[in-house]
XYZ file of C-alpha atoms in Angstrom:
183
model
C 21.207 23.203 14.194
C 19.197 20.191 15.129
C 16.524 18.377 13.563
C 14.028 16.398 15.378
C 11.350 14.270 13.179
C 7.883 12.884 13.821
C 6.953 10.159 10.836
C 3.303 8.968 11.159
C 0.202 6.977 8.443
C -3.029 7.656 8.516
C -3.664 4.058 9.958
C -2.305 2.329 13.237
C -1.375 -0.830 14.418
C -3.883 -0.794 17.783
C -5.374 -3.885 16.313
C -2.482 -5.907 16.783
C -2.411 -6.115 12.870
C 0.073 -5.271 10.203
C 2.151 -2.031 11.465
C 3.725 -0.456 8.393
C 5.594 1.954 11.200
C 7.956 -1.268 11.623
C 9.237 -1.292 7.801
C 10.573 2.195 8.133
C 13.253 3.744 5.501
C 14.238 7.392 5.766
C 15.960 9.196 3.926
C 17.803 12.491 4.385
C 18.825 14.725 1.468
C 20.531 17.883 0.877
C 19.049 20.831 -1.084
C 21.314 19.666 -3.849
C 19.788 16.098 -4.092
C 22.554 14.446 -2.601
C 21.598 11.352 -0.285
C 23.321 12.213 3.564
C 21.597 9.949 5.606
C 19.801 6.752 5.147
C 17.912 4.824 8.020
C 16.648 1.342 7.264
C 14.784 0.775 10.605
C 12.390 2.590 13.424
C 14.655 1.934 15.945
C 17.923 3.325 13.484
C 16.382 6.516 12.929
C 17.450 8.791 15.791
C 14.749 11.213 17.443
C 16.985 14.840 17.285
C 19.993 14.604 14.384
C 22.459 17.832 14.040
C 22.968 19.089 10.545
C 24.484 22.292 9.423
C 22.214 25.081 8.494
C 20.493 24.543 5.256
C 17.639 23.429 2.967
C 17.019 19.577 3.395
C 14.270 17.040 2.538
C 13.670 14.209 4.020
C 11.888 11.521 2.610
C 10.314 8.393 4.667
C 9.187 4.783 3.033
C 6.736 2.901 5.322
C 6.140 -0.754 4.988
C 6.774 -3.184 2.391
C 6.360 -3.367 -1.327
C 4.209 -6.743 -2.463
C 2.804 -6.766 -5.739
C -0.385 -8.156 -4.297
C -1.235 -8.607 -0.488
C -4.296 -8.452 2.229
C -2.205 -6.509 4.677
C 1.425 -4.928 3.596
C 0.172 -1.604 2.858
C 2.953 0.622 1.816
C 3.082 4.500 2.412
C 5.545 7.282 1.546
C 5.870 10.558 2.264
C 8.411 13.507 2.313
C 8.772 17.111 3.246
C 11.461 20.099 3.187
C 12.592 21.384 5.844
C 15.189 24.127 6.847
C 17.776 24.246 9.667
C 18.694 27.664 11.642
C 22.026 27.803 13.661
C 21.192 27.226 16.808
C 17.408 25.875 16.990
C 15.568 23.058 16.688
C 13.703 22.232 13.225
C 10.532 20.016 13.732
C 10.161 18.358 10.583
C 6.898 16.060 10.630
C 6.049 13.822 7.921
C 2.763 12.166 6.751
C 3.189 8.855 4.256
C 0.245 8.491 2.361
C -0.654 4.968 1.110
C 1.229 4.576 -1.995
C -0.605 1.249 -3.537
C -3.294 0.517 -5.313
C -6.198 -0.366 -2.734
C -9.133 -2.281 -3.336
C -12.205 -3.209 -1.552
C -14.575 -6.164 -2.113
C -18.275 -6.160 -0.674
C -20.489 -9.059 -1.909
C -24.278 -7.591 -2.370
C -26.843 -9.201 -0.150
C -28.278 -11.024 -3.126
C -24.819 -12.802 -3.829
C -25.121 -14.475 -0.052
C -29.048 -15.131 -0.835
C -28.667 -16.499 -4.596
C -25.257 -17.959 -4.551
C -24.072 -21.429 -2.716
C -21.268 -20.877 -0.552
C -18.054 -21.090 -2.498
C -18.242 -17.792 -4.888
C -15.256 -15.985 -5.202
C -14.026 -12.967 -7.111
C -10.110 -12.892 -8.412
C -8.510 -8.898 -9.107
C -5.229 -8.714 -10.672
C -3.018 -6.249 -11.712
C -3.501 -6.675 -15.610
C -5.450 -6.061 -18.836
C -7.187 -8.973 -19.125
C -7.738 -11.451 -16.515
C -6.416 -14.571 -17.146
C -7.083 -17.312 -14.062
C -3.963 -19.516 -15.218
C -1.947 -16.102 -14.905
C -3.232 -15.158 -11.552
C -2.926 -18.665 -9.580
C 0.531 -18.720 -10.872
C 1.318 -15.318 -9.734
C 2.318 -14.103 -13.035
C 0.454 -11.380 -12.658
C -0.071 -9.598 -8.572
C -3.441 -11.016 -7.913
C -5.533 -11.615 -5.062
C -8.703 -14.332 -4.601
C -11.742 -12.564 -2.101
C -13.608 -15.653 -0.766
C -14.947 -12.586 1.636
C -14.907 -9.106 1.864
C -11.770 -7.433 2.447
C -9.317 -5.036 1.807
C -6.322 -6.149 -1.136
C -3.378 -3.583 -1.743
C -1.670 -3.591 -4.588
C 1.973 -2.370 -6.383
C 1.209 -2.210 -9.686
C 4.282 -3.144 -12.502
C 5.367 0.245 -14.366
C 2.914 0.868 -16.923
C 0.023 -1.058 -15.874
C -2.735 1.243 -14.560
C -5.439 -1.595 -14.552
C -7.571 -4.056 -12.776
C -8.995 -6.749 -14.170
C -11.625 -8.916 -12.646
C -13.592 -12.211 -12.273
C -16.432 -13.344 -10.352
C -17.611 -16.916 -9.972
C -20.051 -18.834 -8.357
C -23.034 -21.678 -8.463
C -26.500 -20.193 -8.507
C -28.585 -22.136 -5.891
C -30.280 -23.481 -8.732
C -27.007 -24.711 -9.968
C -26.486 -22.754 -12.647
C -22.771 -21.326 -13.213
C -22.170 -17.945 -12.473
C -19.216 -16.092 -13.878
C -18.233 -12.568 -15.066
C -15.358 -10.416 -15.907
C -14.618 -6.867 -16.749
C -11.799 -4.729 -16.607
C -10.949 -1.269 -14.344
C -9.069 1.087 -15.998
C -7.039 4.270 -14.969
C -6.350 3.283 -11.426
């Protein structure tokens, strides 16, 4: 039989921005685990591939792996699928996001109160240590603006810690920290 594959994200590339499509990895199991196929590129991965009949899963990798970055998201998805003598098997496969994604907005009163300059640091720790973070140490990213950070956490850290700093216009010193857990 012959199975054809359709691998999308829930975001595109239109924008001209970051295309996880382009950082593809698929791979192609049997129904005993065993690995058959693996495709390290879009352009590897072939539209229609003949297999015999069977229970297979295929499992697709989208993107790259950063332990902190504003725009390598990576997603992963996988599904079963089963192949008939003689037909066509359409096996489509959605990768969800697989990192740790975090949004900064700065509250009107930050732009009003604050001189320009304020920042906020997240990092993929504990407790947030600055020293850590602008060393890299630790997968951390500085917001001078809103945005979007994604994250791979290490194995067996399941927080966020923050900092926020900035000059009141009076020119008073502005700073707090706090700590996310269970993300």
């Amino acid at each position: 039989g012959v199975m054809a594959m359709t691998v999308s994200t829930r975001q595109t590339a239109d924008t001209g921005e970051y295309d996880p499509l382009q950082h593809q990895t698929v791979y192609i199991y049997n129904d005993e685990g065993g690995l058959l196929r693996k495709y390290t590129s879009k352009e590897a991965c072939p539209e229609r591939l003949e297999l015999l009949a069977g229970t297979y899963r295929v499992a697709v990798e989208a993107g790259e792996e950063a332990p902190a970055d504003f725009t390598k998201r990576l997603y992963k998805g996988e599904e079963t699928f089963t192949v008939k003598p003689g037909e066509t098997t359409h096996a489509e496969v959605v990768c969800k996001i697989a990192n740790t994604v975090v949004e900064v907005k700065f509250d009107a009163s930050i732009v009003e109160n604050l001189d320009p300059g304020y920042f906020v640091w997240i990092a993929g720790t504990d407790k947030f240590d600055e020293a850590e973070a602008e060393s890299g140490a630790v997968p951390a990213l500085k917001f001078t603006d809103e945005g979007t950070g994604y994250y791979t956490l290490p194995a067996g850290t399941t927080s966020l810690a923050w900092m926020f700093r900035g000059t009141h216009t009076s020119g008073k010193q502005v700073e707090m920290e706090n700590t996310l857990t269970e993300v």
